[in-house]
Tab-separated table of C-alpha atoms in Angstrom:
chain	number	residue	atom	x	y	z
A	1	MET	CA	226.367	6.030	153.517
A	2	ILE	CA	225.786	8.496	150.644
A	3	GLY	CA	223.132	6.189	149.249
A	4	LEU	CA	221.363	6.000	152.598
A	5	TRP	CA	221.369	9.776	152.923
A	6	HIS	CA	219.986	10.132	149.406
A	7	ALA	CA	217.246	7.609	150.152
A	8	LEU	CA	216.301	9.514	153.337
A	9	LYS	CA	216.088	12.828	151.433
A	10	GLN	CA	213.942	11.188	148.779
A	11	ALA	CA	211.621	9.694	151.403
A	12	ILE	CA	211.168	13.103	153.003
A	13	SER	CA	210.497	14.675	149.617
A	14	ASP	CA	207.811	12.095	148.883
A	15	LEU	CA	205.977	12.813	152.137
A	16	LYS	CA	202.652	14.566	151.969
A	17	ILE	CA	202.617	18.154	153.070
A	18	ARG	CA	200.534	17.199	156.145
A	19	ASN	CA	203.151	14.698	157.281
A	20	LYS	CA	205.932	17.178	156.670
A	21	LEU	CA	204.139	19.721	158.836
A	22	PHE	CA	203.622	17.129	161.563
A	23	ILE	CA	207.299	16.174	161.593
A	24	SER	CA	208.254	19.839	161.696
A	25	TYR	CA	205.848	20.308	164.603
A	26	LEU	CA	207.501	17.468	166.484
A	27	ILE	CA	210.962	18.815	165.899
A	28	LEU	CA	210.158	22.461	166.647
A	29	ASN	CA	207.657	22.032	169.511
A	30	ILE	CA	207.181	18.616	171.107
A	31	ILE	CA	210.843	17.681	171.463
A	32	PRO	CA	211.892	21.059	172.978
A	33	LEU	CA	208.835	20.861	175.235
A	34	ALA	CA	209.883	17.416	176.413
A	35	ILE	CA	213.425	18.603	177.132
A	36	ILE	CA	212.207	21.709	178.973
A	37	GLY	CA	209.693	19.613	180.920
A	38	THR	CA	212.373	17.130	181.982
A	39	LEU	CA	214.718	19.893	183.134
A	40	THR	CA	211.862	21.656	184.929
A	41	TYR	CA	210.885	18.447	186.719
A	42	GLN	CA	214.448	17.823	187.873
A	43	LYS	CA	214.854	21.399	189.099
A	44	SER	CA	211.471	21.483	190.845
A	45	SER	CA	212.174	18.136	192.502
A	46	SER	CA	215.452	19.500	193.857
A	47	LEU	CA	213.798	22.713	195.097
A	48	LEU	CA	210.969	20.804	196.760
A	49	GLN	CA	213.407	18.567	198.613
A	50	GLU	CA	215.494	21.558	199.722
A	51	ARG	CA	212.427	23.344	201.031
A	52	THR	CA	211.180	20.211	202.768
A	53	ASN	CA	214.587	19.734	204.387
A	54	ALA	CA	214.547	23.357	205.555
A	55	TYR	CA	211.023	22.900	206.948
A	56	THR	CA	212.101	19.749	208.810
A	57	ILE	CA	215.093	21.543	210.341
A	58	ASP	CA	212.827	24.411	211.449
A	59	LEU	CA	210.425	21.885	212.953
A	60	LEU	CA	213.214	20.127	214.859
A	61	SER	CA	214.473	23.502	216.073
A	62	GLU	CA	211.074	24.303	217.579
A	63	VAL	CA	210.862	20.867	219.199
A	64	SER	CA	214.362	21.337	220.609
A	65	LYS	CA	213.388	24.707	222.103
A	66	ASN	CA	210.262	23.225	223.691
A	67	ILE	CA	212.254	20.377	225.249
A	68	ALA	CA	214.954	22.775	226.491
A	69	LEU	CA	212.258	25.004	228.007
A	70	ASN	CA	210.787	22.028	229.843
A	71	LEU	CA	214.209	21.030	231.156
A	72	ARG	CA	214.895	24.559	232.390
A	73	GLU	CA	211.984	24.113	234.786
A	74	VAL	CA	213.971	21.286	236.347
A	75	ASP	CA	216.934	23.672	236.629
A	76	ARG	CA	214.687	25.988	238.611
A	77	ILE	CA	213.776	23.152	240.990
A	78	TYR	CA	217.437	22.256	241.389
A	79	TYR	CA	218.483	25.817	242.223
A	80	SER	CA	215.710	26.211	244.780
A	81	ILE	CA	216.796	22.998	246.506
A	82	PHE	CA	220.552	23.478	246.714
A	83	SER	CA	220.105	27.077	247.896
A	84	ASN	CA	217.804	25.994	250.739
A	85	GLU	CA	219.441	26.744	254.093
A	86	MET	CA	218.064	23.687	255.894
A	87	ILE	CA	219.277	21.317	253.173
A	88	ARG	CA	222.751	22.851	253.224
A	89	LYS	CA	222.970	22.616	257.026
A	90	THR	CA	221.708	19.014	257.150
A	91	LEU	CA	224.120	17.806	254.460
A	92	ASN	CA	226.977	19.637	256.156
A	93	ASP	CA	226.148	17.971	259.502
A	94	ALA	CA	225.918	14.574	257.786
A	95	ASN	CA	229.354	15.017	256.200
A	96	ARG	CA	230.910	16.084	259.507
A	97	GLY	CA	229.384	13.172	261.452
A	98	ARG	CA	227.140	15.446	263.506
A	99	LEU	CA	223.824	14.104	262.211
A	100	THR	CA	222.356	11.767	264.841
A	101	PRO	CA	219.846	9.046	263.935
A	102	VAL	CA	217.098	11.087	265.586
A	103	ASP	CA	218.079	14.195	263.629
A	104	TYR	CA	218.289	12.114	260.439
A	105	VAL	CA	214.689	10.946	260.848
A	106	SER	CA	213.394	14.330	261.972
A	107	ASP	CA	215.244	16.439	259.412
A	108	GLY	CA	214.664	13.795	256.773
A	109	ARG	CA	210.893	14.121	257.094
A	110	LYS	CA	211.090	17.895	256.870
A	111	ILE	CA	213.349	17.782	253.818
A	112	SER	CA	211.621	14.921	252.017
A	113	LEU	CA	208.028	15.964	252.629
A	114	GLY	CA	208.330	19.681	253.231
A	115	ILE	CA	210.875	20.665	250.589
A	116	LEU	CA	211.512	17.934	247.991
A	117	LEU	CA	207.981	16.608	247.607
A	118	SER	CA	206.398	20.057	247.512
A	119	SER	CA	208.730	21.063	244.672
A	120	ILE	CA	207.459	18.292	242.373
A	121	LEU	CA	203.804	17.930	243.375
A	122	ASP	CA	202.595	19.599	240.171
A	123	ARG	CA	204.971	17.649	237.892
A	124	ASP	CA	203.711	14.326	236.551
A	125	ASP	CA	206.896	13.890	234.516
A	126	ILE	CA	209.218	13.902	237.550
A	127	ARG	CA	209.352	10.540	239.308
A	128	ALA	CA	211.618	11.334	242.246
A	129	ILE	CA	214.331	13.509	243.768
A	130	HIS	CA	217.254	12.163	245.778
A	131	LEU	CA	219.815	14.073	247.840
A	132	TYR	CA	222.980	12.243	248.961
A	133	SER	CA	225.675	13.116	251.458
A	134	LEU	CA	229.263	12.947	250.190
A	135	ASN	CA	229.730	9.329	251.319
A	136	ARG	CA	226.199	8.486	250.093
A	137	GLU	CA	225.282	6.984	253.456
A	138	PHE	CA	222.575	9.578	254.079
A	139	VAL	CA	219.814	9.863	251.493
A	140	PHE	CA	216.828	12.202	251.405
A	141	GLN	CA	214.193	11.383	248.808
A	142	ALA	CA	210.713	12.150	247.590
A	143	GLY	CA	208.480	10.904	244.820
A	144	GLY	CA	206.736	7.773	243.617
A	145	TYR	CA	209.762	6.047	242.151
A	146	PRO	CA	211.297	3.069	244.041
A	147	LEU	CA	213.242	4.255	247.060
A	148	SER	CA	216.607	3.085	245.769
A	149	PHE	CA	217.191	4.824	242.440
A	150	GLN	CA	220.157	2.707	241.383
A	151	LEU	CA	223.051	4.342	239.566
A	152	ASP	CA	226.040	2.272	238.469
A	153	GLU	CA	229.627	3.262	239.220
A	154	SER	CA	230.132	4.910	235.841
A	155	ASP	CA	227.105	7.107	236.562
A	156	TRP	CA	228.478	8.023	239.983
A	157	ALA	CA	231.925	8.753	238.565
A	158	HIS	CA	230.279	11.167	236.155
A	159	ILE	CA	228.277	12.861	238.922
A	160	GLU	CA	231.229	13.138	241.319
A	161	GLN	CA	233.247	15.009	238.678
A	162	ASN	CA	230.438	17.479	238.199
A	163	MET	CA	231.244	21.058	239.232
A	164	GLY	CA	227.720	22.178	240.142
A	165	ASN	CA	226.008	22.473	236.751
A	166	LEU	CA	222.966	20.270	236.247
A	167	GLU	CA	223.647	17.542	233.681
A	168	TRP	CA	221.236	15.211	231.914
A	169	PHE	CA	222.046	11.597	231.105
A	170	SER	CA	220.499	8.162	230.751
A	171	PRO	CA	221.265	5.899	233.742
A	172	GLY	CA	222.854	2.670	232.564
A	173	ASN	CA	220.507	0.252	234.314
A	174	GLN	CA	217.224	2.154	234.157
A	175	ASN	CA	214.497	1.775	231.547
A	176	ARG	CA	212.360	4.691	230.366
A	177	VAL	CA	213.955	7.062	232.875
A	178	VAL	CA	216.433	9.882	232.323
A	179	ALA	CA	218.343	11.565	235.104
A	180	ALA	CA	219.358	15.099	235.955
A	181	ALA	CA	222.251	15.146	238.385
A	182	SER	CA	224.787	17.494	239.913
A	183	SER	CA	227.140	17.981	242.809
A	184	ILE	CA	225.769	20.313	245.480
A	185	TYR	CA	227.969	23.133	246.759
A	186	ASP	CA	227.461	25.470	249.680
A	187	THR	CA	226.583	28.820	248.132
A	188	GLU	CA	228.541	30.668	250.845
A	189	THR	CA	231.682	28.598	251.366
A	190	MET	CA	231.711	26.809	247.961
A	191	ARG	CA	232.420	23.579	249.853
A	192	LYS	CA	231.033	20.443	248.288
A	193	LEU	CA	228.105	19.113	250.324
A	194	GLY	CA	226.613	16.192	248.396
A	195	TYR	CA	224.769	15.159	245.270
A	196	PHE	CA	221.438	15.881	243.629
A	197	VAL	CA	219.720	13.272	241.420
A	198	LEU	CA	216.339	13.733	239.789
A	199	SER	CA	214.624	10.956	237.833
A	200	PHE	CA	212.536	12.143	234.900
A	201	ASP	CA	209.982	10.032	233.045
A	202	GLU	CA	210.923	9.450	229.402
A	203	GLU	CA	207.278	9.835	228.443
A	204	GLY	CA	207.529	13.436	229.631
A	205	LEU	CA	210.032	14.032	226.836
A	206	HIS	CA	208.142	12.021	224.246
A	207	SER	CA	204.879	13.865	224.923
A	208	ILE	CA	206.507	17.114	223.752
A	209	TYR	CA	206.951	15.875	220.179
A	210	SER	CA	204.593	12.879	219.978
A	211	GLY	CA	201.935	14.899	218.122
A	212	ILE	CA	204.240	15.629	215.175
A	213	LYS	CA	203.569	13.449	212.146
A	214	LEU	CA	206.486	12.850	209.768
A	215	HIS	CA	204.603	11.025	207.009
A	216	ASP	CA	203.539	7.393	207.343
A	217	ARG	CA	207.040	5.959	207.617
A	218	GLY	CA	208.948	8.831	209.201
A	219	GLU	CA	210.669	8.424	212.569
A	220	LEU	CA	211.275	11.054	215.232
A	221	PHE	CA	213.324	10.278	218.344
A	222	MET	CA	216.061	11.504	220.718
A	223	ILE	CA	219.579	10.116	221.147
A	224	ASP	CA	222.599	11.025	223.285
A	225	ASN	CA	226.171	11.571	222.107
A	226	GLN	CA	226.960	7.875	222.574
A	227	GLY	CA	224.192	6.817	220.221
A	228	TYR	CA	221.797	5.553	222.892
A	229	ILE	CA	218.113	6.281	222.398
A	230	VAL	CA	216.827	8.648	225.075
A	231	SER	CA	213.217	8.849	223.892
A	232	HIS	CA	211.229	6.994	221.221
A	233	ARG	CA	207.626	6.094	220.463
A	234	ASP	CA	208.675	2.422	220.565
A	235	LYS	CA	209.413	2.063	224.275
A	236	SER	CA	211.364	-1.164	223.774
A	237	MET	CA	214.038	0.892	222.011
A	238	VAL	CA	214.538	3.386	224.858
A	239	ASN	CA	217.996	3.143	226.453
A	240	THR	CA	219.251	0.843	223.671
A	241	ARG	CA	221.984	1.780	221.227
A	242	LEU	CA	220.867	2.939	217.814
A	243	GLU	CA	222.021	0.197	215.448
A	244	GLN	CA	222.016	2.108	212.178
A	245	PRO	CA	224.811	2.692	209.654
A	246	TYR	CA	224.394	6.464	209.865
A	247	LEU	CA	225.074	6.571	213.631
A	248	GLU	CA	228.769	7.444	213.304
A	249	LYS	CA	228.012	10.406	211.062
A	250	LEU	CA	225.198	11.521	213.338
A	251	ALA	CA	227.254	11.209	216.538
A	252	GLY	CA	230.007	13.399	215.095
A	253	SER	CA	227.643	16.175	214.046
A	254	VAL	CA	227.187	19.454	215.919
A	255	GLY	CA	224.292	21.921	215.851
A	256	SER	CA	221.725	21.105	213.195
A	257	GLY	CA	221.731	19.741	209.667
A	258	HIS	CA	220.725	16.858	207.443
A	259	PHE	CA	222.244	14.257	205.165
A	260	THR	CA	221.072	11.406	202.941
A	261	HIS	CA	221.842	7.812	203.833
A	262	LYS	CA	220.765	4.487	202.362
A	263	ILE	CA	218.967	2.176	204.794
A	264	ASN	CA	218.015	-1.315	203.586
A	265	GLY	CA	218.535	-0.178	200.011
A	266	ILE	CA	216.257	2.869	200.363
A	267	ASN	CA	217.525	6.456	200.537
A	268	HIS	CA	216.509	8.323	203.689
A	269	VAL	CA	216.989	11.925	204.761
A	270	VAL	CA	218.381	12.098	208.314
A	271	SER	CA	217.876	15.494	210.008
A	272	TYR	CA	219.097	16.435	213.484
A	273	GLN	CA	219.126	19.288	216.008
A	274	ASP	CA	221.032	19.651	219.295
A	275	ILE	CA	218.873	20.163	222.402
A	276	GLY	CA	219.831	23.046	224.684
A	277	ASN	CA	222.785	22.442	227.003
A	278	THR	CA	222.373	18.662	226.971
A	279	ASN	CA	224.306	16.075	224.968
A	280	TRP	CA	221.067	15.011	223.283
A	281	LYS	CA	219.785	15.403	219.748
A	282	ILE	CA	216.299	15.269	218.261
A	283	VAL	CA	216.489	13.202	215.055
A	284	SER	CA	214.088	12.618	212.173
A	285	VAL	CA	214.514	9.889	209.553
A	286	ILE	CA	212.283	10.101	206.467
A	287	PRO	CA	212.432	8.036	203.233
A	288	THR	CA	213.275	10.311	200.292
A	289	ALA	CA	210.283	8.876	198.448
A	290	LYS	CA	208.066	10.762	200.893
A	291	TYR	CA	209.817	13.995	199.968
A	292	SER	CA	209.108	13.502	196.260
A	293	ASP	CA	205.326	13.089	196.385
A	294	LEU	CA	204.749	16.588	194.957
A	295	SER	CA	207.485	16.087	192.377
A	296	ILE	CA	205.876	12.861	191.206
A	297	LEU	CA	202.509	14.616	190.942
A	298	LEU	CA	204.116	17.381	188.864
A	299	ARG	CA	205.811	14.836	186.640
A	300	ASN	CA	202.545	12.980	186.042
A	301	TRP	CA	200.720	16.183	185.114
A	302	MET	CA	203.481	17.135	182.702
A	303	PHE	CA	203.218	13.702	181.099
A	304	VAL	CA	199.441	14.114	180.734
A	305	VAL	CA	199.854	17.525	179.080
A	306	PHE	CA	202.576	16.242	176.783
A	307	ALA	CA	200.495	13.215	175.764
A	308	SER	CA	197.393	15.346	175.194
A	309	VAL	CA	199.251	17.776	172.945
A	310	SER	CA	200.741	14.894	170.973
A	311	VAL	CA	197.332	13.235	170.465
A	312	ILE	CA	195.783	16.520	169.314
A	313	ALA	CA	198.653	17.053	166.878
A	314	ILE	CA	198.182	13.561	165.404
A	315	LEU	CA	194.397	13.958	165.041
A	316	LEU	CA	194.707	17.341	163.349
């Protein structure tokens, strides 16, 4: 070992002054520059991803507000309908067995065409409105959707437990349709009169955020708290369960946030935001590689500068 050290000292002593200066330059400048550049790249990459994540959350927040604002218009329609005196009287008569077939046809035309249809004439995203008596034997409806908007028993169980607040959900046997439903109460006696069901076109939701581009491979969609897709650009996926390994973590989340998850061996950033008073979330899924485009550009420029300085040092 002592002999090797002596040989190294002798070799350095025999170097020409130019070579000694070059080695000193490498030790005192290039190597520290490389270390600083590496640390700077790592830090800048982290900052860029944090800022991009924050931007994505802000974007989802704005989308969520726009969707909630659109849904509040449906709330307005609902309130105007259940507070209508004729609707309350007709449902009350139907529940008490006082609605004759003649009255049913006569009042039905007035309610369906005069009240329900007029409330949705300017809404392309609303397919139909249905009002049901308590036993569901009497139905008043308006809109272009098929006359029998089928809800399964689990849907009806959910609606019957409702206490008068409009709730949004995805009907179990309907494709590309979401529903807003509620029990109807008499505003004076607080007696339950029937049920309100509104069918809303999924495309009406998708159109709110369809113009947002999340890179070439980014996904943006809506899910409910059971993991079923409420809205998606791929219509074949609507009303199907999201089969992704991050679903459990996403379903248990509240409010807004993001996390990283590996999908098919590739890291993705999953961001989410709750939507108003619904049980829905707006979700974005973006490969982390798309986040690092600026970091990669910075790294390449640092490599070019480092290589240029090294070449100049060798030539001089």
